PDB file of C-alpha atoms in Angstrom:
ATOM      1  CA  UNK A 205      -2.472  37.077   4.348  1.00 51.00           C
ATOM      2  CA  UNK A 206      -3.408  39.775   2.487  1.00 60.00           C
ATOM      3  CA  UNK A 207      -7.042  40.870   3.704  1.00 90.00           C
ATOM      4  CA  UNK A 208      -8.184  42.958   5.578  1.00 96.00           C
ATOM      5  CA  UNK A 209     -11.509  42.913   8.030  1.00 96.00           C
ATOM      6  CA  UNK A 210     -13.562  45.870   8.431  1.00 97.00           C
ATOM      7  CA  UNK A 211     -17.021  46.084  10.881  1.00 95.00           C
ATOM      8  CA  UNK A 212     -19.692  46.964  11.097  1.00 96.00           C
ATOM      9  CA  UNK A 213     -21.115  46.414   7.981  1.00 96.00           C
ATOM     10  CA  UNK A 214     -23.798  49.379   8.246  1.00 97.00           C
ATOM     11  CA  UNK A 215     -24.114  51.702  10.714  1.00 97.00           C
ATOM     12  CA  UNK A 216     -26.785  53.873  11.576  1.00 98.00           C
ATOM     13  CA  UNK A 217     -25.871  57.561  13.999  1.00 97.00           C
ATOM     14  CA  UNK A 218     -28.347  60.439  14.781  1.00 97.00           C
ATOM     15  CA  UNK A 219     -26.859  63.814  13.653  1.00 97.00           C
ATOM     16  CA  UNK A 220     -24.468  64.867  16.118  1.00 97.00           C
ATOM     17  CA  UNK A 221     -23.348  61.416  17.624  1.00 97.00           C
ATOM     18  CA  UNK A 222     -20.065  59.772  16.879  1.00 97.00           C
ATOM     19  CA  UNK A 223     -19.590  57.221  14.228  1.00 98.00           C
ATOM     20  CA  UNK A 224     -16.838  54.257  14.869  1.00 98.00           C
ATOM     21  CA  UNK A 225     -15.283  51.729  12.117  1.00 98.00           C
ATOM     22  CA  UNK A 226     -13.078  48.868  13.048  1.00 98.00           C
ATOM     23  CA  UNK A 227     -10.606  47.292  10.692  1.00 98.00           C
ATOM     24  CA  UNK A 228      -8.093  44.260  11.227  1.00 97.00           C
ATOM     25  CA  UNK A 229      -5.397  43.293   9.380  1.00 96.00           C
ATOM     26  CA  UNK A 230      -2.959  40.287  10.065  1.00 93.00           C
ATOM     27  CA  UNK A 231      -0.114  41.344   7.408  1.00 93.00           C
ATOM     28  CA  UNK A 232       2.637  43.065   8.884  1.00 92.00           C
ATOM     29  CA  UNK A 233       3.861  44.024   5.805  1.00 92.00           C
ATOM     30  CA  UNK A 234       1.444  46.750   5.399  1.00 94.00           C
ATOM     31  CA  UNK A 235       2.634  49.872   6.133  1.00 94.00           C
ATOM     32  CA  UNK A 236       0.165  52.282   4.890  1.00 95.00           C
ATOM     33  CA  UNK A 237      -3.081  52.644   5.973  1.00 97.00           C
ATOM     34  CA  UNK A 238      -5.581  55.373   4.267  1.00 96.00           C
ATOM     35  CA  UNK A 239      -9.397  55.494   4.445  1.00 97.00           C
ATOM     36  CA  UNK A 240     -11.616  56.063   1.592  1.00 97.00           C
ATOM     37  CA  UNK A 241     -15.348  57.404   1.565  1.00 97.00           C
ATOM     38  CA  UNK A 242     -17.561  56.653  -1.643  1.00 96.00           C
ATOM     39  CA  UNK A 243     -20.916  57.494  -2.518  1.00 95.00           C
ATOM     40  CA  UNK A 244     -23.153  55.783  -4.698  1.00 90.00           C
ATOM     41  CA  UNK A 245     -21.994  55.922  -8.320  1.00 86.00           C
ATOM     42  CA  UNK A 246     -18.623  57.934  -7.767  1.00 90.00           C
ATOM     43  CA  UNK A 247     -15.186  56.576  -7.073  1.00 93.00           C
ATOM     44  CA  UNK A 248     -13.509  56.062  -3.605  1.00 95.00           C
ATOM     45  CA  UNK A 249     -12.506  59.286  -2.245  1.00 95.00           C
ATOM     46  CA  UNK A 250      -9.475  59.909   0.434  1.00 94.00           C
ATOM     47  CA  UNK A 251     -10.538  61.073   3.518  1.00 96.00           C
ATOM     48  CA  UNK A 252      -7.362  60.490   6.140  1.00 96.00           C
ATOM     49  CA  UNK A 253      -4.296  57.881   6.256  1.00 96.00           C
ATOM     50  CA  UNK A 254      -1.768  57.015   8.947  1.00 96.00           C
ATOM     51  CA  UNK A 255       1.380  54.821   8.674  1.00 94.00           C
ATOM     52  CA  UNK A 256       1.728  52.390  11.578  1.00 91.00           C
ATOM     53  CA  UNK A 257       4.626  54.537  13.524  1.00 92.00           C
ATOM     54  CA  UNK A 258       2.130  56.830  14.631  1.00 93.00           C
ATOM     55  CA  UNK A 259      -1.041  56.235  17.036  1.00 95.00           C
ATOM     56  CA  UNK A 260      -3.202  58.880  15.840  1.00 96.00           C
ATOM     57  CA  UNK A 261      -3.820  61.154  13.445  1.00 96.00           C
ATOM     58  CA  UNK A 262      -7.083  64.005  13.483  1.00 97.00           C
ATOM     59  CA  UNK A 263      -8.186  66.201  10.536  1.00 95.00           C
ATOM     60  CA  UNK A 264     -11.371  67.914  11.385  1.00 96.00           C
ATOM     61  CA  UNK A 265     -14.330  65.770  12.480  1.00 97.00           C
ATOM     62  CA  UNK A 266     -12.519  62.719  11.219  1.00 97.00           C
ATOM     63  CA  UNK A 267      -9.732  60.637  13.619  1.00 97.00           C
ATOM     64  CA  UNK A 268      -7.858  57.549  13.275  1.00 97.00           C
ATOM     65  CA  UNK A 269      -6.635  55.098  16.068  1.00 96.00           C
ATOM     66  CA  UNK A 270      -3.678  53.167  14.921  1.00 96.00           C
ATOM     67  CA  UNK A 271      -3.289  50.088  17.360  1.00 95.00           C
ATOM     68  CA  UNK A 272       0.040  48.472  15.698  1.00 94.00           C
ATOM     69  CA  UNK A 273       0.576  45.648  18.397  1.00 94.00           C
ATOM     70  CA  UNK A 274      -3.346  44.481  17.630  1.00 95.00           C
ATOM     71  CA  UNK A 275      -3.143  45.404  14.003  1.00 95.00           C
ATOM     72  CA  UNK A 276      -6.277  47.090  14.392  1.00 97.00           C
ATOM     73  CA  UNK A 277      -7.124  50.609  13.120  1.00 97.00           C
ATOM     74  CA  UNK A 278     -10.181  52.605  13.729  1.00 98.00           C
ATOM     75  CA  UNK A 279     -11.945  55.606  12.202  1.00 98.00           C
ATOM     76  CA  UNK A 280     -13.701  58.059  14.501  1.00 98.00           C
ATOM     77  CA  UNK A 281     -16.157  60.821  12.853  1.00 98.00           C
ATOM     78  CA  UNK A 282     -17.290  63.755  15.250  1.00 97.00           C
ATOM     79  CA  UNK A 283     -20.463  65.391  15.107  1.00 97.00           C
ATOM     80  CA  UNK A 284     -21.707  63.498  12.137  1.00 97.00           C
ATOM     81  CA  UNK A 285     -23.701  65.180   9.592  1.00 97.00           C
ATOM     82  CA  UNK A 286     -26.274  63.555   7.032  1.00 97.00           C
ATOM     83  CA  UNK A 287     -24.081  64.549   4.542  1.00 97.00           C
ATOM     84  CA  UNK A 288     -21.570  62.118   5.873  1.00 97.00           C
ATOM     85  CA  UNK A 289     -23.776  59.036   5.118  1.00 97.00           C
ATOM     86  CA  UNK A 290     -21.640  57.242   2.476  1.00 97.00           C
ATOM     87  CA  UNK A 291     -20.057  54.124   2.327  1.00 97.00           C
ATOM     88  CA  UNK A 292     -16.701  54.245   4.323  1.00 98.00           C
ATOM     89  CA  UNK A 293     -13.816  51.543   3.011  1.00 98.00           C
ATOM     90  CA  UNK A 294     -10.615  50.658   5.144  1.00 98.00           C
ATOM     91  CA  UNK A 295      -7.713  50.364   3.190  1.00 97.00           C
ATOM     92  CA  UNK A 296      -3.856  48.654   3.593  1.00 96.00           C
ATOM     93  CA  UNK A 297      -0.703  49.216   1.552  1.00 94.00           C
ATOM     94  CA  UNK A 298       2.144  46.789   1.211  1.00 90.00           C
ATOM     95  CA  UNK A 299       5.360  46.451  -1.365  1.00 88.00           C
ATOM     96  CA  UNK A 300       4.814  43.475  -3.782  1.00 83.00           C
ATOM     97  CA  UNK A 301       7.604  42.964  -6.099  1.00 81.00           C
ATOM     98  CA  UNK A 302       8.036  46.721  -7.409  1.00 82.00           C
ATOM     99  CA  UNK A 303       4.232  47.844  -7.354  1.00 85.00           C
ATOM    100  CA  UNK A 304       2.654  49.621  -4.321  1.00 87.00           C
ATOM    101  CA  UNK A 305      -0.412  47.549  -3.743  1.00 90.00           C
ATOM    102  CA  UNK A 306      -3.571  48.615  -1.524  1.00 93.00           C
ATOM    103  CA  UNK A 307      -5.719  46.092   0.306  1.00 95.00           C
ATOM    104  CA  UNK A 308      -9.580  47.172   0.831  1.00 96.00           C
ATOM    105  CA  UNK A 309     -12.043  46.089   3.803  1.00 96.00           C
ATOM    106  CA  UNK A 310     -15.386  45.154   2.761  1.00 95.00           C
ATOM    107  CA  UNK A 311     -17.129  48.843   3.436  1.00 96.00           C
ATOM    108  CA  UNK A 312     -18.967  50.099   6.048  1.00 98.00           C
ATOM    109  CA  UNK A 313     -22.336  51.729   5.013  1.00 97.00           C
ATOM    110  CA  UNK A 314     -23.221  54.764   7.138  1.00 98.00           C
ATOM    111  CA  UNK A 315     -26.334  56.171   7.704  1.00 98.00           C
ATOM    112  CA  UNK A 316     -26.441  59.459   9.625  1.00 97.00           C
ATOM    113  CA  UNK A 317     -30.116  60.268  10.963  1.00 97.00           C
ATOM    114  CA  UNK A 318     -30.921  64.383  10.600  1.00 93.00           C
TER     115      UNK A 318
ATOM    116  CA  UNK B 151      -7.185  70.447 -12.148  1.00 60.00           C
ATOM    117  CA  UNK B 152      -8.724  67.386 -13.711  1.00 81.00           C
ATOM    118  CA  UNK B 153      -9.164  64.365 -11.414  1.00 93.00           C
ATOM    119  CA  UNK B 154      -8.581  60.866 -12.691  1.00 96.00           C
ATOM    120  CA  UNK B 155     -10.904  60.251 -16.079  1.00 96.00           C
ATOM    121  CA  UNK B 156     -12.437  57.351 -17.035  1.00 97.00           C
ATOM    122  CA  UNK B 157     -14.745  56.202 -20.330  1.00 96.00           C
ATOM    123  CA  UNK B 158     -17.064  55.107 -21.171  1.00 97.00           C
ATOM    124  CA  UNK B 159     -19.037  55.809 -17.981  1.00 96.00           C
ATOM    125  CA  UNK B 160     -21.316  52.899 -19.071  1.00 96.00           C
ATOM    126  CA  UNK B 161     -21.151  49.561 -21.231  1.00 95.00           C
ATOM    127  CA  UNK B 162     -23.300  46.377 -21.774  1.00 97.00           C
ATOM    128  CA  UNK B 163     -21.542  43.426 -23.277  1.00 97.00           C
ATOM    129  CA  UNK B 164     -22.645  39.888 -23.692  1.00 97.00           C
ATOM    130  CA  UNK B 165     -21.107  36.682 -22.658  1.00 97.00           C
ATOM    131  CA  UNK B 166     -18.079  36.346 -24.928  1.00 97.00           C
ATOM    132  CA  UNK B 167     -17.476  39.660 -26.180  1.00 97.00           C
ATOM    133  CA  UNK B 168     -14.103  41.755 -25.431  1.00 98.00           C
ATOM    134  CA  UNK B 169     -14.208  45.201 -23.759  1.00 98.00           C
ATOM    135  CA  UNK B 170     -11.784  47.780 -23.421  1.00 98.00           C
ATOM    136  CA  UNK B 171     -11.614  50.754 -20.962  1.00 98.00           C
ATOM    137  CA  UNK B 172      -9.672  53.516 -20.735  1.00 98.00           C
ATOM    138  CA  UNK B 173      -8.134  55.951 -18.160  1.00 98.00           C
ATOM    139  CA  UNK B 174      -6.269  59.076 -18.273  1.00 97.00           C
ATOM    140  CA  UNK B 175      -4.476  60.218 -14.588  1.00 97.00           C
ATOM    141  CA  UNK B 176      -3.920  63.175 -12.978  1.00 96.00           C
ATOM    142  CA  UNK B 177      -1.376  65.404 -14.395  1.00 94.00           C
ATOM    143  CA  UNK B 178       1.987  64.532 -12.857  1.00 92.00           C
ATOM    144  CA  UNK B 179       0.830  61.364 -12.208  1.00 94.00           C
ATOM    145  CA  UNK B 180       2.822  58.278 -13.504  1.00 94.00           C
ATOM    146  CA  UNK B 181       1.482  55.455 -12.011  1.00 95.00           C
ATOM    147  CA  UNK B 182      -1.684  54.197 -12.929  1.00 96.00           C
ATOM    148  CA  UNK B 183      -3.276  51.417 -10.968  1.00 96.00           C
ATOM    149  CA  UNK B 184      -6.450  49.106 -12.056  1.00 97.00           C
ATOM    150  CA  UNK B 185      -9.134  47.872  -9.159  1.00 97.00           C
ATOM    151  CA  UNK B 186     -12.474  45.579  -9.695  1.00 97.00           C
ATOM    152  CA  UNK B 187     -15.383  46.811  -7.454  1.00 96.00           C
ATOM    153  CA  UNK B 188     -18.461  44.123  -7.205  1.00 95.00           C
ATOM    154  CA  UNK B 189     -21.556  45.440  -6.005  1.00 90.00           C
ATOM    155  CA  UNK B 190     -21.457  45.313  -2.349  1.00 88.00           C
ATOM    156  CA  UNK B 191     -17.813  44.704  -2.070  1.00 91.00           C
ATOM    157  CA  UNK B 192     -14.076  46.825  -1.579  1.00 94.00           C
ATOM    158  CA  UNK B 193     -12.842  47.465  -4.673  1.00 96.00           C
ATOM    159  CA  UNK B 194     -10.024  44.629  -5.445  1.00 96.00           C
ATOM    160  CA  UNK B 195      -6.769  45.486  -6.965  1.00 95.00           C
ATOM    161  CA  UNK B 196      -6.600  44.229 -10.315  1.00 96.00           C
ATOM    162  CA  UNK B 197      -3.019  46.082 -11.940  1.00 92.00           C
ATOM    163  CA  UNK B 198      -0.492  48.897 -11.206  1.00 94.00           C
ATOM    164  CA  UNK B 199       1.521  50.157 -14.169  1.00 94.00           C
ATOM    165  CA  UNK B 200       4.403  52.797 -13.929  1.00 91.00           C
ATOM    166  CA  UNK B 201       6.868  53.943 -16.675  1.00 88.00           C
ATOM    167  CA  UNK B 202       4.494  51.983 -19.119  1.00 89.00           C
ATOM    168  CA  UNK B 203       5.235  48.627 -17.382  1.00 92.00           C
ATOM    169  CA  UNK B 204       3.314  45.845 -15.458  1.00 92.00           C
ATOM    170  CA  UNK B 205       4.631  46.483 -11.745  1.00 92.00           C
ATOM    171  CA  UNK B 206       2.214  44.020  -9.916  1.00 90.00           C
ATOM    172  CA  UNK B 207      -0.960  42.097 -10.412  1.00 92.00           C
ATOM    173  CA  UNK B 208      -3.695  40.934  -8.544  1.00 91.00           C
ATOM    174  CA  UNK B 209      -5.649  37.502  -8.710  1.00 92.00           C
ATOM    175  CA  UNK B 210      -7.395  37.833 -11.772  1.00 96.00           C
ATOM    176  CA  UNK B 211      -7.315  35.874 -14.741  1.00 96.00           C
ATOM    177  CA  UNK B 212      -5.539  36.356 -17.627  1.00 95.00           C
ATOM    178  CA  UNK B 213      -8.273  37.222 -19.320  1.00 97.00           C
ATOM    179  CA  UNK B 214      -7.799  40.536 -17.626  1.00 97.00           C
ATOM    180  CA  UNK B 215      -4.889  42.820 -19.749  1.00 96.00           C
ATOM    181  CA  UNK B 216      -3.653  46.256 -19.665  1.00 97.00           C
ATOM    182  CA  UNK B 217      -1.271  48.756 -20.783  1.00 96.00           C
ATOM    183  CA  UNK B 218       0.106  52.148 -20.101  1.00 97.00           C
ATOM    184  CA  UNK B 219       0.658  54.528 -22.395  1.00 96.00           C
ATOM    185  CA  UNK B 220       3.928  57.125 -22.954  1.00 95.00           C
ATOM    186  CA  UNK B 221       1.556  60.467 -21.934  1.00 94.00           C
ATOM    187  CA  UNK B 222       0.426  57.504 -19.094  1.00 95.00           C
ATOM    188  CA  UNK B 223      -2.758  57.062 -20.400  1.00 97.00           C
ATOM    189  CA  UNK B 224      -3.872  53.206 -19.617  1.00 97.00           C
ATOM    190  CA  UNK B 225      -6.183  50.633 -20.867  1.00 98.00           C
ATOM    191  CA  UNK B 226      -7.636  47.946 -19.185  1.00 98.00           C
ATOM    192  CA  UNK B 227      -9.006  44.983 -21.825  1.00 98.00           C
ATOM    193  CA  UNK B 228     -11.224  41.735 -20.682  1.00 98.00           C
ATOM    194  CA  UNK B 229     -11.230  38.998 -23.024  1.00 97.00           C
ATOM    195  CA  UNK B 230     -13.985  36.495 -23.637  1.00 97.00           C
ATOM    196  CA  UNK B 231     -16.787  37.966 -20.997  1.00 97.00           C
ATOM    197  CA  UNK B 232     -18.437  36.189 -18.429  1.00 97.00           C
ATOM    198  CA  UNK B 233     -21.182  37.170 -16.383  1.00 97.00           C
ATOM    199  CA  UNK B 234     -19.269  37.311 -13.136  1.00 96.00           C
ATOM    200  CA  UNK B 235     -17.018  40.248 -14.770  1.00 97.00           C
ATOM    201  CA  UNK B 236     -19.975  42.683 -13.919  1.00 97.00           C
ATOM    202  CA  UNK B 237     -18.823  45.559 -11.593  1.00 97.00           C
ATOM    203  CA  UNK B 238     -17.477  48.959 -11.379  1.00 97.00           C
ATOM    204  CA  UNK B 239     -13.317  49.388 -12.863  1.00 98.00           C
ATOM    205  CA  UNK B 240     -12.142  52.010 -11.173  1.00 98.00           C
ATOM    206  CA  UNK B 241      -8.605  53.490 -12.083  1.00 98.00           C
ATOM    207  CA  UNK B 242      -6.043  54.756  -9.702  1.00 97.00           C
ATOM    208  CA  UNK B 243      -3.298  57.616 -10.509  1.00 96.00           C
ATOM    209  CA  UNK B 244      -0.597  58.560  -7.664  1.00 93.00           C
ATOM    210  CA  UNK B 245       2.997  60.253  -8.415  1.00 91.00           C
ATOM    211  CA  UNK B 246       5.577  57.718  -8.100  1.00 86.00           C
ATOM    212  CA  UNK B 247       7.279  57.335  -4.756  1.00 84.00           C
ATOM    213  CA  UNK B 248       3.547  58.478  -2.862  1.00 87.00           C
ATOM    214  CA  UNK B 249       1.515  56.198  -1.656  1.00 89.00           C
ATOM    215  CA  UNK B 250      -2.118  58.211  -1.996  1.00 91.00           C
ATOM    216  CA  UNK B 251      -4.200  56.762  -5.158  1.00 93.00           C
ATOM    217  CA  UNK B 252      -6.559  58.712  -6.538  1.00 94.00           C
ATOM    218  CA  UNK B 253      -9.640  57.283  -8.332  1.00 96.00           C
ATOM    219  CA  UNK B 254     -11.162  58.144 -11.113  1.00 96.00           C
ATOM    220  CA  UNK B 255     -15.375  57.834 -11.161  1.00 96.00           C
ATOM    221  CA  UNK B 256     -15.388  54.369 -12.500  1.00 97.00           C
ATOM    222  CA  UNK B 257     -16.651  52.391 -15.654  1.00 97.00           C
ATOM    223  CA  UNK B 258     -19.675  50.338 -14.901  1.00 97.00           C
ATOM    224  CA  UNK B 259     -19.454  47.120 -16.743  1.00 97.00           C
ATOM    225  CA  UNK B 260     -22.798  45.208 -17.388  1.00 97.00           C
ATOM    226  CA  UNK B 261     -22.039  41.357 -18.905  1.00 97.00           C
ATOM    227  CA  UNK B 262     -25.491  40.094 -20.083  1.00 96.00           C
TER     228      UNK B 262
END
């Protein structure tokens, strides 16, 4: 059980307002859990990533919510900006045999209305 | 400092053909890892090389190849095309012993 579930699958917020992704995960092997933010035609960038002994973790406008009894993980963005509208992918990390492997959600596509 | 390069940025192949894409990582950066990204979809984690060996593979095919290189350089090489091989190949760099990958812009691959 290697996936992991992200929602929504697009999200729409009016400048200002708070944007929320969900992600699952049933592995509890994973123990590394970073989000990425992509925009059309570029690579996956990092934005923020939390390993599952601590609850939460803030830098600037973006916050994550570790839940590690649910093995559930949010991100929270603050004050969202139009230039925030990107496509936002959950990620997990686990040890299989010696390589470091990450696990991706299926991307949230957010839409922030100026 | 340079990010994580990839070339070509572009390529069309037909049904059949081989292709072969390279990556260079950031500087410092030993471990390269290989992910598939399908239109629509999280990118999927295709290889992870370190110290020019294959440390762990994904569900792929073995159609699917790579290698690492002693400056750590990598190539990533799909045999015998299909159509469903169309996506983005985005390569991964991260100093050994840290978890945080950093990707490289991507190679769009267009199977015709």
């Amino acid at each position: 059980q290697q996936q992991v579930k992200q929602s929504p699958q697009s999200l729409i917020v009016q400048k200002g307002g708070i944007s929320i992704i969900n992600c699952a995960y049933e592995n509890t092997a994973f123990d590394y859990f970073p989000w990425y933010q992509q925009f059309p035609g570029k690579g996956p960038a990092l934005l923020i990533a939390i390993r599952p002994d601590v609850s939460e973790k803030k830098e600037g406008r973006f916050t994550i919510s570790f839940n590690k009894s649910a093995k559930q993980f949010s991100l929270h963005i603050m004050d969202s900006q139009p230039g925030d509208s990107a496509t936002y992918f959950c990620a997990a990390t686990l040890t299989s045999g010696s390589a470091r492997q990450l696990t991706f959600g299926s991307g949230t596509q957010l839409t922030v209305l100026p | 400092d340079a990010g994580v390069t990839q070339s070509p940025t572009h390529l069309i192949k037909t049904r059949g053909q081989q292709v072969t894409l390279r990556c260079s990582p950031i500087s410092g950066h030993k471990s390269v890892s290989w992910y598939q990204q399908v239109l629509g979809q999280g990118p999927q984690f295709i290889f992870q090389y370190y110290e020019k060996e294959e440390r762990g593979r994904g569900n792929f095919p073995d159609r699917f190849s790579a290698r690492q290189f002693p400056n750590y350089s990598s190539e990533l090489n799909v045999n015998a095309l299909l159509l469903g091989d169309s996506a983005l190949y985005l390569c991964a760099s991260n100093q050994l012993g840290m978890d945080t990958q950093y990707f490289g812009p991507g190679t769009r691959l267009t199977v015709l």
